[in-house]
Rosetta silent file (secondary structure, phi, psi, omega in degrees, C-alpha in Angstrom):
SEQUENCE: MAPLEVVAEPREGGAREVFRRGLAALRQRRFDDAVRDLTEASRLSTQPVIFVNLGLACRELGRYREAIAAFERYAVAPEPETSPGQRVALREEIARLRAQLEKVTHVARPVAA
SCORE:     score description
SCORE:     0.000 S_00000001
   1 L     0.000  115.581 -178.780    0.000    0.000    0.000 S_00000001
   2 L   -83.739  167.062  175.225    1.683    3.211   -1.173 S_00000001
   3 L   -53.308  138.500  178.939    1.131    6.654    0.332 S_00000001
   4 L   -63.307  132.780  176.455   -2.400    7.749   -0.413 S_00000001
   5 L   -58.588  131.279 -175.640   -2.437   10.225   -3.239 S_00000001
   6 L   -74.823  107.507  175.803   -2.983   13.576   -1.625 S_00000001
   7 L  -108.120   -6.646  179.205   -6.400   14.734   -2.671 S_00000001
   8 L  -151.330  155.244  174.555   -6.822   16.807    0.446 S_00000001
   9 L  -133.505  158.055  174.788   -4.620   18.526    2.954 S_00000001
  10 L   -56.078  140.296  179.964   -5.354   19.796    6.410 S_00000001
  11 L   -76.454  -29.229 -177.960   -7.083   23.150    6.184 S_00000001
  12 L   -70.740  132.320 -174.870   -5.322   24.527    9.213 S_00000001
  13 H   -55.707  -49.689 -179.564   -2.172   26.409    8.219 S_00000001
  14 H   -64.020  -41.614  179.726    0.177   24.933   10.830 S_00000001
  15 H   -66.305  -37.685 -178.106   -1.077   21.421   10.261 S_00000001
  16 H   -60.569  -45.852 -177.680   -0.767   21.777    6.491 S_00000001
  17 H   -66.406  -44.375  179.651    2.946   22.597    6.636 S_00000001
  18 H   -65.831  -39.749  176.855    3.767   19.826    9.121 S_00000001
  19 H   -59.982  -45.532 -179.691    1.668   17.383    7.063 S_00000001
  20 H   -60.754  -40.830  177.204    3.570   18.285    3.901 S_00000001
  21 H   -63.190  -44.536 -179.979    6.889   17.669    5.668 S_00000001
  22 H   -63.338  -41.011  178.872    5.645   14.322    6.965 S_00000001
  23 H   -65.641  -40.961  177.332    4.389   13.265    3.559 S_00000001
  24 H   -62.348  -42.898  178.709    7.713   14.229    1.956 S_00000001
  25 H   -62.824  -40.723  178.462    9.567   12.199    4.604 S_00000001
  26 H   -61.389  -45.885 -179.542    7.266    9.222    3.949 S_00000001
  27 H   -65.878  -28.312  179.013    7.915    9.382    0.220 S_00000001
  28 L   -90.514    5.574  177.897   11.658    9.589    0.902 S_00000001
  29 L    64.555   28.293  173.444   11.406    6.544    3.200 S_00000001
  30 L   -97.777   76.025 -167.863   12.486    8.560    6.254 S_00000001
  31 H   -67.566  -36.371  177.006    9.864    6.856    8.383 S_00000001
  32 H   -61.016  -44.901  178.179   10.941    8.150   11.802 S_00000001
  33 H   -63.696  -40.117  179.834   10.705   11.719   10.511 S_00000001
  34 H   -62.333  -45.379  179.611    7.374   10.941    8.853 S_00000001
  35 H   -61.820  -45.049 -179.766    5.895    9.573   12.092 S_00000001
  36 H   -58.542  -50.504 -176.044    7.114   12.590   14.037 S_00000001
  37 H   -70.659  -40.870 -179.213    5.681   15.125   11.587 S_00000001
  38 H   -70.663  -32.371  174.136    2.432   13.295   10.887 S_00000001
  39 H   -64.459  -43.656  177.366    1.827   12.783   14.611 S_00000001
  40 H   -62.535  -42.597  178.122    2.308   16.509   15.109 S_00000001
  41 H   -60.883  -36.799 -179.599   -0.050   17.236   12.209 S_00000001
  42 H   -69.529  -21.726  175.160   -2.651   14.961   13.834 S_00000001
  43 H   -76.755  -25.799 -176.697   -2.452   17.079   16.989 S_00000001
  44 H   -94.725  -19.385 -176.691   -3.210   20.182   14.944 S_00000001
  45 L  -153.309  151.677  176.618   -5.902   18.719   12.693 S_00000001
  46 L  -110.087   21.410  179.473   -8.140   15.670   12.536 S_00000001
  47 L   -64.736  134.069 -172.699   -8.344   15.469    8.755 S_00000001
  48 H   -56.442  -35.639 -175.651   -8.370   11.816    7.692 S_00000001
  49 H   -58.502  -26.473  177.765   -5.559   12.014    5.140 S_00000001
  50 H   -63.905  -44.299 -170.935   -3.110   12.514    8.007 S_00000001
  51 H   -71.273  -37.003  179.022   -4.029    9.201    9.621 S_00000001
  52 H   -66.350  -38.626  179.764   -3.686    6.928    6.609 S_00000001
  53 H   -73.674  -34.612  173.230   -0.206    8.278    5.935 S_00000001
  54 H   -61.803  -41.488  177.134    0.725    8.052    9.624 S_00000001
  55 H   -60.620  -40.983  179.023   -0.389    4.420    9.493 S_00000001
  56 H   -62.753  -43.452 -179.597    1.844    3.763    6.502 S_00000001
  57 H   -65.968  -43.982  178.918    4.885    5.238    8.269 S_00000001
  58 H   -62.190  -41.809  179.059    4.199    3.299   11.479 S_00000001
  59 H   -58.550  -44.009 -178.291    3.765    0.080    9.516 S_00000001
  60 H   -64.743  -24.878  177.805    7.146    0.523    7.837 S_00000001
  61 L   -90.226    1.915 -178.738    8.761    0.865   11.273 S_00000001
  62 L    76.929   15.702  179.653    7.075   -2.326   12.491 S_00000001
  63 L   -93.642   69.888 -170.154    4.852   -0.329   14.849 S_00000001
  64 H   -64.951  -38.838  179.481    1.796   -2.351   13.918 S_00000001
  65 H   -61.339  -43.918  178.621   -0.464   -1.370   16.807 S_00000001
  66 H   -66.789  -38.358  178.471    0.005    2.301   15.994 S_00000001
  67 H   -63.109  -45.543  179.241   -0.457    1.612   12.289 S_00000001
  68 H   -60.506  -45.536 -179.576   -3.712   -0.236   12.931 S_00000001
  69 H   -60.157  -43.148  179.882   -4.992    2.579   15.154 S_00000001
  70 H   -67.429  -44.774  178.929   -4.187    5.189   12.508 S_00000001
  71 H   -62.078  -41.089  179.376   -5.692    3.125    9.674 S_00000001
  72 H   -65.751  -36.748  177.935   -8.837    2.483   11.699 S_00000001
  73 H   -62.906  -39.645  177.240   -9.187    6.178   12.451 S_00000001
  74 H   -67.253  -43.209 -175.484   -9.019    6.832    8.719 S_00000001
  75 H   -61.742  -30.685  179.614  -11.430    3.981    7.903 S_00000001
  76 H   -66.381  -36.560 -177.613  -14.115    5.469   10.164 S_00000001
  77 L  -145.731   72.572 -178.269  -14.159    8.726    8.191 S_00000001
  78 L   -71.109  164.761  174.249  -12.118    8.468    4.979 S_00000001
  79 L   -59.896  141.871 -179.547  -11.633   11.282    2.524 S_00000001
  80 L   -57.608  -28.999 -177.209  -14.662   11.480    0.205 S_00000001
  81 L   -80.634   -3.768 -179.341  -12.389   10.915   -2.803 S_00000001
  82 L   -65.895  126.067 -177.278  -11.159    7.560   -1.468 S_00000001
  83 L   -74.433  158.337  174.996  -12.099    4.914   -4.001 S_00000001
  84 H   -56.940  -37.107  178.326  -13.919    1.722   -3.044 S_00000001
  85 H   -63.651  -39.620  177.400  -10.760   -0.180   -4.012 S_00000001
  86 H   -66.181  -36.976  179.287   -8.665    1.909   -1.622 S_00000001
  87 H   -65.896  -41.701  177.788  -11.187    1.261    1.159 S_00000001
  88 H   -64.769  -45.097  179.671  -11.020   -2.489    0.547 S_00000001
  89 H   -60.536  -38.263  178.965   -7.209   -2.394    0.445 S_00000001
  90 H   -65.380  -45.924  178.112   -7.171   -0.515    3.741 S_00000001
  91 H   -61.410  -40.092  178.255   -9.443   -3.073    5.436 S_00000001
  92 H   -65.130  -38.542  179.398   -7.265   -5.885    4.072 S_00000001
  93 H   -66.405  -40.729  176.643   -4.133   -4.157    5.368 S_00000001
  94 H   -60.000  -45.411  179.437   -5.662   -3.776    8.839 S_00000001
  95 H   -63.238  -41.420  179.212   -6.502   -7.497    8.849 S_00000001
  96 H   -62.921  -43.450 -179.992   -2.991   -8.404    7.664 S_00000001
  97 H   -66.527  -39.442  176.970   -1.375   -6.300   10.395 S_00000001
  98 H   -60.717  -41.840  178.783   -3.649   -7.818   13.050 S_00000001
  99 H   -63.231  -39.074  176.985   -2.608  -11.277   11.878 S_00000001
 100 H   -62.819  -41.991  178.410    1.053  -10.245   12.152 S_00000001
 101 H   -62.713  -42.270  179.549    0.469   -9.050   15.715 S_00000001
 102 H   -62.977  -40.370  179.625   -1.178  -12.344   16.631 S_00000001
 103 H   -64.523  -44.987 -179.276    1.743  -14.252   15.152 S_00000001
 104 H   -66.099  -42.709  179.730    4.284  -12.127   17.029 S_00000001
 105 H   -62.698  -42.880 -178.780    2.326  -12.370   20.280 S_00000001
 106 H   -65.658  -43.667 -178.504    2.058  -16.129   19.969 S_00000001
 107 H   -68.288  -32.633 -173.961    5.750  -16.617   19.201 S_00000001
 108 H   -78.978  -12.489 -178.360    6.840  -14.276   22.006 S_00000001
 109 L   -69.968  136.827 -179.922    5.077  -16.179   24.803 S_00000001
 110 L   -70.424  149.661  178.764    7.461  -18.128   27.032 S_00000001
 111 L   -84.788  135.759  179.013    7.298  -21.897   26.969 S_00000001
 112 L   -65.035  141.049 -178.348    6.250  -23.527   30.239 S_00000001
 113 L   -81.392    0.000    0.000    9.104  -25.337   31.980 S_00000001
Protein backbone atom coordinates (compact mmCIF):
# COMPACT_ATOMS: atom_id res chain seq x y z
CA MET A 1 0.00 0.00 0.00
CA ALA A 2 1.68 3.21 -1.17
CA PRO A 3 1.13 6.65 0.33
CA LEU A 4 -2.40 7.75 -0.41
CA GLU A 5 -2.44 10.23 -3.24
CA VAL A 6 -2.98 13.58 -1.63
CA VAL A 7 -6.40 14.73 -2.67
CA ALA A 8 -6.82 16.81 0.45
CA GLU A 9 -4.62 18.53 2.95
CA PRO A 10 -5.35 19.80 6.41
CA ARG A 11 -7.08 23.15 6.18
CA GLU A 12 -5.32 24.53 9.21
CA GLY A 13 -2.17 26.41 8.22
CA GLY A 14 0.18 24.93 10.83
CA ALA A 15 -1.08 21.42 10.26
CA ARG A 16 -0.77 21.78 6.49
CA GLU A 17 2.95 22.60 6.64
CA VAL A 18 3.77 19.83 9.12
CA PHE A 19 1.67 17.38 7.06
CA ARG A 20 3.57 18.29 3.90
CA ARG A 21 6.89 17.67 5.67
CA GLY A 22 5.64 14.32 6.96
CA LEU A 23 4.39 13.27 3.56
CA ALA A 24 7.71 14.23 1.96
CA ALA A 25 9.57 12.20 4.60
CA LEU A 26 7.27 9.22 3.95
CA ARG A 27 7.91 9.38 0.22
CA GLN A 28 11.66 9.59 0.90
CA ARG A 29 11.41 6.54 3.20
CA ARG A 30 12.49 8.56 6.25
CA PHE A 31 9.86 6.86 8.38
CA ASP A 32 10.94 8.15 11.80
CA ASP A 33 10.71 11.72 10.51
CA ALA A 34 7.37 10.94 8.85
CA VAL A 35 5.90 9.57 12.09
CA ARG A 36 7.11 12.59 14.04
CA ASP A 37 5.68 15.12 11.59
CA LEU A 38 2.43 13.29 10.89
CA THR A 39 1.83 12.78 14.61
CA GLU A 40 2.31 16.51 15.11
CA ALA A 41 -0.05 17.24 12.21
CA SER A 42 -2.65 14.96 13.83
CA ARG A 43 -2.45 17.08 16.99
CA LEU A 44 -3.21 20.18 14.94
CA SER A 45 -5.90 18.72 12.69
CA THR A 46 -8.14 15.67 12.54
CA GLN A 47 -8.34 15.47 8.75
CA PRO A 48 -8.37 11.82 7.69
CA VAL A 49 -5.56 12.01 5.14
CA ILE A 50 -3.11 12.51 8.01
CA PHE A 51 -4.03 9.20 9.62
CA VAL A 52 -3.69 6.93 6.61
CA ASN A 53 -0.21 8.28 5.94
CA LEU A 54 0.73 8.05 9.62
CA GLY A 55 -0.39 4.42 9.49
CA LEU A 56 1.84 3.76 6.50
CA ALA A 57 4.89 5.24 8.27
CA CYS A 58 4.20 3.30 11.48
CA ARG A 59 3.76 0.08 9.52
CA GLU A 60 7.15 0.52 7.84
CA LEU A 61 8.76 0.86 11.27
CA GLY A 62 7.08 -2.33 12.49
CA ARG A 63 4.85 -0.33 14.85
CA TYR A 64 1.80 -2.35 13.92
CA ARG A 65 -0.46 -1.37 16.81
CA GLU A 66 0.01 2.30 15.99
CA ALA A 67 -0.46 1.61 12.29
CA ILE A 68 -3.71 -0.24 12.93
CA ALA A 69 -4.99 2.58 15.15
CA ALA A 70 -4.19 5.19 12.51
CA PHE A 71 -5.69 3.12 9.67
CA GLU A 72 -8.84 2.48 11.70
CA ARG A 73 -9.19 6.18 12.45
CA TYR A 74 -9.02 6.83 8.72
CA ALA A 75 -11.43 3.98 7.90
CA VAL A 76 -14.12 5.47 10.16
CA ALA A 77 -14.16 8.73 8.19
CA PRO A 78 -12.12 8.47 4.98
CA GLU A 79 -11.63 11.28 2.52
CA PRO A 80 -14.66 11.48 0.21
CA GLU A 81 -12.39 10.91 -2.80
CA THR A 82 -11.16 7.56 -1.47
CA SER A 83 -12.10 4.91 -4.00
CA PRO A 84 -13.92 1.72 -3.04
CA GLY A 85 -10.76 -0.18 -4.01
CA GLN A 86 -8.66 1.91 -1.62
CA ARG A 87 -11.19 1.26 1.16
CA VAL A 88 -11.02 -2.49 0.55
CA ALA A 89 -7.21 -2.39 0.45
CA LEU A 90 -7.17 -0.51 3.74
CA ARG A 91 -9.44 -3.07 5.44
CA GLU A 92 -7.27 -5.88 4.07
CA GLU A 93 -4.13 -4.16 5.37
CA ILE A 94 -5.66 -3.78 8.84
CA ALA A 95 -6.50 -7.50 8.85
CA ARG A 96 -2.99 -8.40 7.66
CA LEU A 97 -1.37 -6.30 10.39
CA ARG A 98 -3.65 -7.82 13.05
CA ALA A 99 -2.61 -11.28 11.88
CA GLN A 100 1.05 -10.25 12.15
CA LEU A 101 0.47 -9.05 15.71
CA GLU A 102 -1.18 -12.34 16.63
CA LYS A 103 1.74 -14.25 15.15
CA VAL A 104 4.28 -12.13 17.03
CA THR A 105 2.33 -12.37 20.28
CA HIS A 106 2.06 -16.13 19.97
CA VAL A 107 5.75 -16.62 19.20
CA ALA A 108 6.84 -14.28 22.01
CA ARG A 109 5.08 -16.18 24.80
CA PRO A 110 7.46 -18.13 27.03
CA VAL A 111 7.30 -21.90 26.97
CA ALA A 112 6.25 -23.53 30.24
CA ALA A 113 9.10 -25.34 31.98
